[in-house]
């Protein structure tokens, strides 16, 4: 039998539906792969002990003729920021070590309802704060392309698991690029949906006006299939949109078949096409633009003058919201409790617990957020950052008058070395310069692998952004671009080094 | 340059309920100063005529029907607690000795 771990979720779903492969076989193949390579990659914080049992139930349901979805029996990995009833959910923090939530996140419940088989929980920067997964309390995840390099972050675990063929696809979350930047540096596809397009109920909150849950995969179609499963209105999330969404898998299938991009206007954002980016990244980006133009798309240059303020606004808004969200870790209802020697008041216990339970990046951002929200500074920082947000939304609105999608490299560089930036927070923050604007404006963004950088042979990503609610447009154009790029480079993950 | 001093960080840590140690306060003072100087850039374009945006896609009056639904049992709600007596969370003294 072919190696089941090399198949896309769509391919695997087809074999399962036709009865050529059982869910138990598909799941066992991925568990074996995890066993073989995860000692090196460290994509998983927890591997599900009930995965084969879950798969067996799907096989029995299929044998009994029960109606099943097209992904039933396909394994999936889940970022540890999402609550799971049957697995610990730590968000990469000591604060929640071993904590098993009393409910499933809506996205997880929808995976289960669709018959997907959770393989385990993936590593991440603590509470999703970081761009390298080095801020996980449980040690870094390594990039399958080069084990000495970072897999991006915060969702480095989900991206690495998919890139290393430990899972066909995975769930991630994206607050400032945590799905798209790991996608870029691992050669995988990732989508940050429109704000409110996917439920956040049961997603441990980082910054509530920015967070979105989304798919991580090896193909645009697989991302669309997973998005179709997890998306749509959830009354348990008050920011969830009530829109009726089209099928994103259908949009991807349509895009993959399109023989022309005539009439499509592709806007290159001048401020996100910086001469400061790594030359090999820029070269691949401009090559991809030529492919799009060759397929008939009109390439236009657009300007977004306020994007240069996006990183600054983000690093005010995010810490402010995070400092408030993380106040819930009070050592009373769940998680760690550390009592100072000789005891203490509840306040002293809380302070000792938070000192012991949070890592350096989390403390840094809580303190920064507390500063930005404190009396006398609120207007200067938080108030100003919210105004920048308006200006960025206006930039997007005017750019989308000239273009159907906006594009840029998904990350300014390829994967950097583990340890290279971990002690320099400002340098780390600049990794998200291309991805942050979409979060501030609530619009959808996608990364598609665009080949390897010439100077280091590492993956690069092409980012597409669409107006809010137009996620389907990303899938359609993204799938066409993917086909054009694969015709040029082949599937780039086929060129990743062997592991294990 | 920002006015972040070790006293500022000490004060913020108190507000944030994190018992930072001396070394952390020292490191954070320098780092926070650099970050605050860098993010202060937002003030350059935040003129009074620009309205603030708090949520990218604002919704208002999001309410559900007031009908009883499934809730956690007491045991489920207490299952993750560091300390409980079976019906309630147990916390340390709320007031210090001098209060």
PDB file of C-alpha atoms in Angstrom, chain A residues 1 44 91 107 114 142 280 332 371 388 394:
ATOM      1  CA  UNK A   1       0.000   0.000   0.000  1.00  0.00           C
ATOM      2  CA  UNK A  44       3.219  17.340  19.456  1.00  0.00           C
ATOM      3  CA  UNK A  91      -1.554  26.590  25.354  1.00  0.00           C
ATOM      4  CA  UNK A 107     -14.087  23.850  16.231  1.00  0.00           C
ATOM      5  CA  UNK A 114     -17.492  15.352  10.818  1.00  0.00           C
ATOM      6  CA  UNK A 142      11.996  22.098  15.036  1.00  0.00           C
ATOM      7  CA  UNK A 280      15.517  34.801  -2.163  1.00  0.00           C
ATOM      8  CA  UNK A 332      -8.396  29.669  41.953  1.00  0.00           C
ATOM      9  CA  UNK A 371       1.485  49.918  31.002  1.00  0.00           C
ATOM     10  CA  UNK A 388      -4.083  53.465  13.562  1.00  0.00           C
ATOM     11  CA  UNK A 394      -9.122  52.711   5.271  1.00  0.00           C
TER      12      UNK A 394
END
